[in-house]
Amino acid sequence: MQSTIPFHRRLVHAAAAACALAACAGAQASSWPDKPVVLVVPYSAGGPTDVVARLLAIPMGQVLGQSVLVENTVGAGGTIAPARVAKAKADGYTILIHHMGMATAPALYKKLPYDPLKDFEYIGQVLDVPMTLLSRKDFPASNFAELLDYVRKNQDKVSLANAGVGAVSQLCGMLFMHQAGVKLTTIPYKGAGPAMNDLMGGQVDLLCDQTTQTVPVIKDGQRAKVFGVTTPKRLSSLPNIPTLDEQGLKGFDVKVWHGMYAPKGTPREVLMAINKALNVAIKDENVKKRIAELSSDLVTPDKATPEGLRTHLQAEVARWDKVIKAAGVSAE
């Protein structure tokens, strides 16, 4: 049946309804959050990413006025958690913290159940964890120049450990081989701990791993040799250890950067509220102290932004795509 309401009145009613919907959406955003926020971690409790998440959760919760609950969703090389968050309701109550695996997964997995560049809103970068290149204590090289010379002449005899397919230690090792022009025997372990144990025990030759694990070994000076750090600048915690870049591998830069994400379509007001809480958290004195103890660096304010994370992720996806494909590595 045709409506008897004049056309101009129907337009008024439609406009009023649209305004009501917009007001409702605005009210929902302004009342956010009215329950705890879940921060999803792709790795097990006690690992580096989990430690960072739990450090940030307390001050972020204080800013938001609601608890931030850390939830570990492990498996499939760290891809289950992002897939879960990508499919979660875009209301800001389920967010993700992830390291550089967000950038490397597209090249490693042929059937990745999410697109890091399309399925998320970006909250901001969080921190960078440097890495170091180590060898067993009796490796036949005393400096980086000798190391390069030895591995280039003995490629088939040198073993390079990592914490498993997709692990940052594997990616660092791949970049080292790529820039050094060598192909070494890689040995994957089920975690960084076993890899480090075998390096110190002399069962493997080389390992590239995070400072959260290697600094105590380096400072001990008795269980392994260190040949360089993987960041462009020397570390304040290891001021006498030169970078790989300054020793000849120009442009070598690997650090375990972390970012925070939300499902695509999360309201901007909510994203900015989370971003504000993140920025307060990375300035928290206890957080800064604990991160420094881990020989890691919280990002500068310009990086702890949606645009800062978006730009960095795009660049990292392109960079690691070339490295991983050149190495012929796949997680499937």
Short mmCIF file of C-alpha atoms in Angstrom, two decimals:
data_model
loop_
_atom_site.label_atom_id
_atom_site.label_comp_id
_atom_site.label_asym_id
_atom_site.label_seq_id
_atom_site.Cartn_x
_atom_site.Cartn_y
_atom_site.Cartn_z
CA MET A 1 0.00 0.00 0.00
CA GLN A 2 1.33 3.44 -0.92
CA SER A 3 2.10 5.70 2.05
CA THR A 4 -0.32 8.55 2.71
CA ILE A 5 2.39 10.61 4.44
CA PRO A 6 3.48 13.50 2.21
CA PHE A 7 6.89 13.05 0.61
CA HIS A 8 8.47 16.04 2.36
CA ARG A 9 7.39 14.69 5.76
CA ARG A 10 8.86 11.28 4.95
CA LEU A 11 12.19 13.02 4.23
CA VAL A 12 12.02 14.75 7.60
CA HIS A 13 11.28 11.45 9.36
CA ALA A 14 14.16 9.70 7.56
CA ALA A 15 16.56 12.50 8.47
CA ALA A 16 15.43 12.35 12.09
CA ALA A 17 15.96 8.58 12.16
CA ALA A 18 19.45 8.96 10.71
CA CYS A 19 20.30 11.56 13.31
CA ALA A 20 19.01 9.29 16.04
CA LEU A 21 21.21 6.44 14.81
CA ALA A 22 24.24 8.71 14.67
CA ALA A 23 23.53 9.99 18.16
CA CYS A 24 23.17 6.42 19.41
CA ALA A 25 26.50 5.43 17.85
CA GLY A 26 28.13 8.49 19.36
CA ALA A 27 26.69 7.70 22.76
CA GLN A 28 28.01 4.13 22.55
CA ALA A 29 31.49 5.39 21.68
CA SER A 30 31.45 8.00 24.44
CA SER A 31 30.40 5.42 27.05
CA TRP A 32 33.17 3.02 26.01
CA PRO A 33 34.46 1.05 27.85
CA ASP A 34 31.80 -0.28 30.19
CA LYS A 35 33.44 -3.70 30.65
CA PRO A 36 36.98 -5.17 30.63
CA VAL A 37 39.09 -5.06 27.46
CA VAL A 38 40.78 -8.29 26.34
CA LEU A 39 44.35 -7.94 25.06
CA VAL A 40 45.16 -11.04 23.00
CA VAL A 41 48.76 -12.33 22.91
CA PRO A 42 49.78 -14.86 20.21
CA TYR A 43 52.34 -16.59 22.41
CA SER A 44 52.51 -18.44 25.70
CA ALA A 45 52.62 -16.87 29.14
CA GLY A 46 56.09 -15.84 30.27
CA GLY A 47 57.44 -15.13 26.78
CA PRO A 48 58.73 -11.69 25.74
CA THR A 49 55.46 -10.54 24.10
CA ASP A 50 53.41 -11.74 27.06
CA VAL A 51 55.68 -9.92 29.51
CA VAL A 52 55.25 -6.68 27.55
CA ALA A 53 51.47 -7.13 27.38
CA ARG A 54 51.16 -7.62 31.13
CA LEU A 55 53.37 -4.62 31.85
CA LEU A 56 51.18 -2.39 29.68
CA ALA A 57 47.84 -3.83 30.82
CA ILE A 58 47.89 -2.28 34.31
CA PRO A 59 48.50 1.39 33.40
CA MET A 60 46.27 1.10 30.33
CA GLY A 61 43.46 -0.21 32.50
CA GLN A 62 43.90 2.69 34.91
CA VAL A 63 43.48 5.18 32.06
CA LEU A 64 40.47 3.38 30.58
CA GLY A 65 38.75 2.84 33.91
CA GLN A 66 38.35 -0.86 33.15
CA SER A 67 40.64 -3.88 33.52
CA VAL A 68 42.74 -4.92 30.55
CA LEU A 69 42.82 -8.72 30.64
CA VAL A 70 45.71 -10.49 28.92
CA GLU A 71 44.67 -13.65 27.10
CA ASN A 72 47.18 -16.03 25.51
CA THR A 73 45.93 -17.56 22.25
CA VAL A 74 48.80 -19.68 20.99
CA GLY A 75 49.43 -21.90 17.99
CA ALA A 76 50.21 -22.03 14.26
CA GLY A 77 53.32 -19.89 14.55
CA GLY A 78 51.45 -17.01 16.14
CA THR A 79 48.72 -16.79 13.48
CA ILE A 80 45.72 -18.05 15.50
CA ALA A 81 45.53 -14.94 17.69
CA PRO A 82 45.48 -12.40 14.83
CA ALA A 83 42.85 -14.49 13.02
CA ARG A 84 40.71 -14.44 16.13
CA VAL A 85 40.98 -10.69 16.61
CA ALA A 86 40.35 -10.02 12.91
CA LYS A 87 37.02 -11.84 13.23
CA ALA A 88 36.07 -10.33 16.61
CA LYS A 89 33.33 -7.74 17.00
CA ALA A 90 34.71 -4.31 16.11
CA ASP A 91 33.78 -2.69 19.41
CA GLY A 92 37.21 -2.23 21.00
CA TYR A 93 36.78 -4.93 23.62
CA THR A 94 39.12 -7.37 21.83
CA ILE A 95 42.52 -6.04 20.75
CA LEU A 96 45.84 -7.60 19.77
CA ILE A 97 49.48 -7.10 20.60
CA HIS A 98 51.85 -8.79 18.17
CA HIS A 99 55.48 -8.51 17.14
CA MET A 100 57.02 -8.42 13.65
CA GLY A 101 55.30 -11.73 12.88
CA MET A 102 52.45 -9.57 11.58
CA ALA A 103 54.77 -8.49 8.76
CA THR A 104 56.38 -11.85 7.99
CA ALA A 105 53.31 -14.12 8.07
CA PRO A 106 52.02 -13.14 4.59
CA ALA A 107 55.24 -14.44 2.99
CA LEU A 108 55.53 -17.51 5.23
CA TYR A 109 51.94 -18.80 4.96
CA LYS A 110 50.22 -19.50 1.66
CA LYS A 111 46.73 -19.60 3.20
CA LEU A 112 46.88 -17.00 5.95
CA PRO A 113 43.35 -16.55 7.42
CA TYR A 114 43.71 -12.76 7.67
CA ASP A 115 45.38 -9.87 5.89
CA PRO A 116 47.54 -7.70 8.19
CA LEU A 117 47.11 -4.73 5.86
CA LYS A 118 43.35 -4.97 5.37
CA ASP A 119 41.71 -6.69 8.34
CA PHE A 120 42.82 -4.45 11.21
CA GLU A 121 42.71 -0.96 12.58
CA TYR A 122 46.05 0.28 13.90
CA ILE A 123 46.52 1.57 17.44
CA GLY A 124 50.27 2.16 17.58
CA GLN A 125 53.75 0.72 17.90
CA VAL A 126 54.88 -0.24 21.39
CA LEU A 127 58.55 -1.17 21.70
CA ASP A 128 61.61 -2.59 19.96
CA VAL A 129 63.68 -5.50 21.24
CA PRO A 130 67.19 -5.63 19.71
CA MET A 131 68.97 -8.86 18.82
CA THR A 132 72.54 -10.13 18.89
CA LEU A 133 74.53 -12.63 16.83
CA LEU A 134 76.23 -15.26 18.98
CA SER A 135 78.38 -18.33 18.48
CA ARG A 136 79.44 -21.25 20.63
CA LYS A 137 82.36 -20.28 22.86
CA ASP A 138 84.95 -22.31 20.91
CA PHE A 139 83.89 -21.18 17.42
CA PRO A 140 87.02 -20.59 15.25
CA ALA A 141 86.64 -16.81 14.87
CA SER A 142 87.50 -14.00 17.26
CA ASN A 143 85.78 -11.10 15.49
CA PHE A 144 83.10 -10.46 12.90
CA ALA A 145 85.51 -10.18 9.95
CA GLU A 146 86.93 -13.61 10.82
CA LEU A 147 83.39 -14.95 11.25
CA LEU A 148 82.37 -13.81 7.77
CA ASP A 149 85.52 -15.25 6.24
CA TYR A 150 85.00 -18.58 7.98
CA VAL A 151 81.32 -19.04 7.11
CA ARG A 152 81.93 -18.10 3.48
CA LYS A 153 84.66 -20.73 3.18
CA ASN A 154 82.85 -23.41 5.23
CA GLN A 155 79.15 -22.95 4.43
CA ASP A 156 78.40 -26.67 4.45
CA LYS A 157 80.00 -27.12 7.88
CA VAL A 158 78.35 -24.26 9.82
CA SER A 159 75.04 -24.67 11.65
CA LEU A 160 72.65 -21.82 12.46
CA ALA A 161 70.05 -22.45 15.18
CA ASN A 162 66.66 -20.78 15.50
CA ALA A 163 63.56 -21.01 17.68
CA GLY A 164 61.37 -22.51 14.94
CA VAL A 165 59.76 -21.61 11.63
CA GLY A 166 58.49 -18.04 11.73
CA ALA A 167 60.43 -17.19 14.89
CA VAL A 168 62.29 -13.89 14.89
CA SER A 169 65.56 -15.77 15.40
CA GLN A 170 64.91 -17.58 12.12
CA LEU A 171 64.19 -14.31 10.32
CA CYS A 172 67.32 -12.69 11.71
CA GLY A 173 69.35 -15.70 10.59
CA MET A 174 67.82 -15.53 7.11
CA LEU A 175 68.73 -11.86 6.76
CA PHE A 176 72.27 -12.60 7.95
CA MET A 177 72.69 -15.34 5.33
CA HIS A 178 71.09 -13.13 2.66
CA GLN A 179 73.41 -10.17 3.28
CA ALA A 180 76.50 -12.31 3.90
CA GLY A 181 75.85 -14.28 0.72
CA VAL A 182 75.96 -17.69 2.39
CA LYS A 183 73.65 -20.66 2.86
CA LEU A 184 74.18 -22.38 6.19
CA THR A 185 72.60 -25.47 7.73
CA THR A 186 69.65 -24.18 9.76
CA ILE A 187 68.44 -26.11 12.78
CA PRO A 188 64.96 -25.22 14.12
CA TYR A 189 64.16 -25.76 17.79
CA LYS A 190 60.91 -25.65 19.72
CA GLY A 191 61.66 -22.33 21.33
CA ALA A 192 64.57 -19.99 21.97
CA GLY A 193 65.52 -21.63 25.28
CA PRO A 194 66.50 -25.03 23.82
CA ALA A 195 68.36 -23.30 20.97
CA MET A 196 70.38 -21.23 23.42
CA ASN A 197 71.12 -24.26 25.59
CA ASP A 198 72.54 -26.17 22.63
CA LEU A 199 74.60 -23.16 21.52
CA MET A 200 76.15 -22.87 24.98
CA GLY A 201 76.64 -26.63 25.00
CA GLY A 202 78.51 -26.49 21.69
CA GLN A 203 75.98 -28.55 19.70
CA VAL A 204 75.32 -25.70 17.21
CA ASP A 205 77.54 -22.93 15.86
CA LEU A 206 75.49 -19.73 15.57
CA LEU A 207 72.30 -18.17 16.90
CA CYS A 208 70.66 -14.77 16.43
CA ASP A 209 68.32 -14.00 19.33
CA GLN A 210 66.67 -11.29 21.41
CA THR A 211 68.57 -9.32 24.01
CA THR A 212 66.00 -10.37 26.61
CA GLN A 213 67.71 -13.76 26.46
CA THR A 214 71.23 -13.03 25.26
CA VAL A 215 72.40 -10.10 27.42
CA PRO A 216 72.94 -12.25 30.56
CA VAL A 217 74.92 -14.75 28.49
CA ILE A 218 77.01 -12.00 26.88
CA LYS A 219 77.77 -10.28 30.19
CA ASP A 220 78.73 -13.63 31.72
CA GLY A 221 81.39 -13.91 28.99
CA GLN A 222 82.04 -17.60 29.57
CA ARG A 223 79.34 -19.48 27.67
CA ALA A 224 79.26 -17.91 24.17
CA LYS A 225 80.89 -15.35 21.88
CA VAL A 226 79.09 -12.26 20.62
CA PHE A 227 79.83 -10.81 17.17
CA GLY A 228 77.46 -7.88 16.96
CA VAL A 229 74.08 -6.32 17.59
CA THR A 230 71.43 -6.19 14.89
CA THR A 231 70.27 -2.57 15.24
CA PRO A 232 71.77 0.44 13.40
CA LYS A 233 73.01 1.95 16.69
CA ARG A 234 74.91 0.34 19.54
CA LEU A 235 72.96 -0.60 22.65
CA SER A 236 73.33 1.28 25.91
CA SER A 237 73.30 -2.07 27.72
CA LEU A 238 76.14 -3.37 25.50
CA PRO A 239 78.09 -0.23 24.52
CA ASN A 240 81.25 -2.09 23.55
CA ILE A 241 79.55 -4.47 21.13
CA PRO A 242 79.61 -3.09 17.55
CA THR A 243 76.65 -3.34 15.19
CA LEU A 244 76.61 -5.67 12.20
CA ASP A 245 76.00 -2.59 10.07
CA GLU A 246 79.22 -0.87 11.13
CA GLN A 247 81.13 -4.12 10.59
CA GLY A 248 80.18 -4.46 6.94
CA LEU A 249 76.58 -5.66 6.62
CA LYS A 250 75.28 -2.24 5.56
CA GLY A 251 71.65 -1.58 6.40
CA PHE A 252 71.36 -4.63 8.65
CA ASP A 253 68.48 -3.85 10.98
CA VAL A 254 66.47 -6.49 12.82
CA LYS A 255 64.58 -5.74 15.98
CA VAL A 256 61.53 -7.39 17.45
CA TRP A 257 59.12 -4.50 17.10
CA HIS A 258 55.64 -4.78 18.62
CA GLY A 259 52.36 -3.15 17.65
CA MET A 260 48.79 -3.02 18.93
CA TYR A 261 45.76 -3.68 16.69
CA ALA A 262 41.95 -3.74 16.71
CA PRO A 263 39.43 -5.37 14.35
CA LYS A 264 38.64 -3.50 11.14
CA GLY A 265 35.75 -1.10 11.62
CA THR A 266 36.41 -0.27 15.26
CA PRO A 267 35.08 3.29 15.84
CA ARG A 268 37.76 5.96 15.66
CA GLU A 269 36.75 7.38 19.04
CA VAL A 270 37.42 4.00 20.61
CA LEU A 271 40.73 3.59 18.78
CA MET A 272 41.91 6.96 20.00
CA ALA A 273 40.87 6.12 23.58
CA ILE A 274 42.99 2.95 23.42
CA ASN A 275 45.82 4.89 21.79
CA LYS A 276 45.72 7.44 24.61
CA ALA A 277 45.91 4.64 27.19
CA LEU A 278 48.85 3.10 25.30
CA ASN A 279 50.75 6.39 25.23
CA VAL A 280 50.23 6.89 28.97
CA ALA A 281 51.41 3.32 29.60
CA ILE A 282 54.68 3.67 27.67
CA LYS A 283 55.49 6.75 29.74
CA ASP A 284 54.79 4.96 33.03
CA GLU A 285 57.94 4.92 35.19
CA ASN A 286 57.56 1.27 36.21
CA VAL A 287 57.03 0.22 32.60
CA LYS A 288 60.09 2.18 31.45
CA LYS A 289 62.22 0.66 34.20
CA ARG A 290 61.17 -2.91 33.44
CA ILE A 291 61.60 -2.48 29.68
CA ALA A 292 65.09 -1.04 30.21
CA GLU A 293 65.96 -4.07 32.34
CA LEU A 294 65.01 -6.21 29.33
CA SER A 295 67.49 -4.22 27.17
CA SER A 296 64.57 -3.04 25.06
CA ASP A 297 63.35 0.37 23.91
CA LEU A 298 59.88 1.86 24.15
CA VAL A 299 58.97 3.75 20.98
CA THR A 300 58.86 7.51 20.63
CA PRO A 301 55.41 9.21 20.65
CA ASP A 302 55.40 9.67 16.85
CA LYS A 303 55.54 5.89 16.42
CA ALA A 304 52.92 5.12 19.05
CA THR A 305 50.18 6.28 16.66
CA PRO A 306 47.85 4.54 14.19
CA GLU A 307 49.68 6.12 11.25
CA GLY A 308 53.09 5.29 12.71
CA LEU A 309 52.19 1.61 12.96
CA ARG A 310 50.46 1.51 9.57
CA THR A 311 53.48 3.00 7.78
CA HIS A 312 55.94 0.73 9.58
CA LEU A 313 53.90 -2.43 8.95
CA GLN A 314 53.59 -1.68 5.24
CA ALA A 315 57.35 -1.21 4.91
CA GLU A 316 58.13 -4.35 6.92
CA VAL A 317 55.72 -6.53 4.90
CA ALA A 318 57.50 -5.45 1.69
CA ARG A 319 60.99 -5.93 3.16
CA TRP A 320 60.45 -9.39 4.61
CA ASP A 321 58.55 -10.61 1.57
CA LYS A 322 61.74 -10.22 -0.47
CA VAL A 323 63.97 -11.83 2.15
CA ILE A 324 61.71 -14.81 2.84
CA LYS A 325 61.02 -15.54 -0.81
CA ALA A 326 64.72 -15.28 -1.66
CA ALA A 327 65.43 -17.83 1.09
CA GLY A 328 62.72 -20.17 -0.20
CA VAL A 329 61.28 -20.60 3.30
CA SER A 330 57.66 -21.55 3.96
CA ALA A 331 55.76 -22.43 7.12
CA GLU A 332 53.47 -24.80 5.21
#
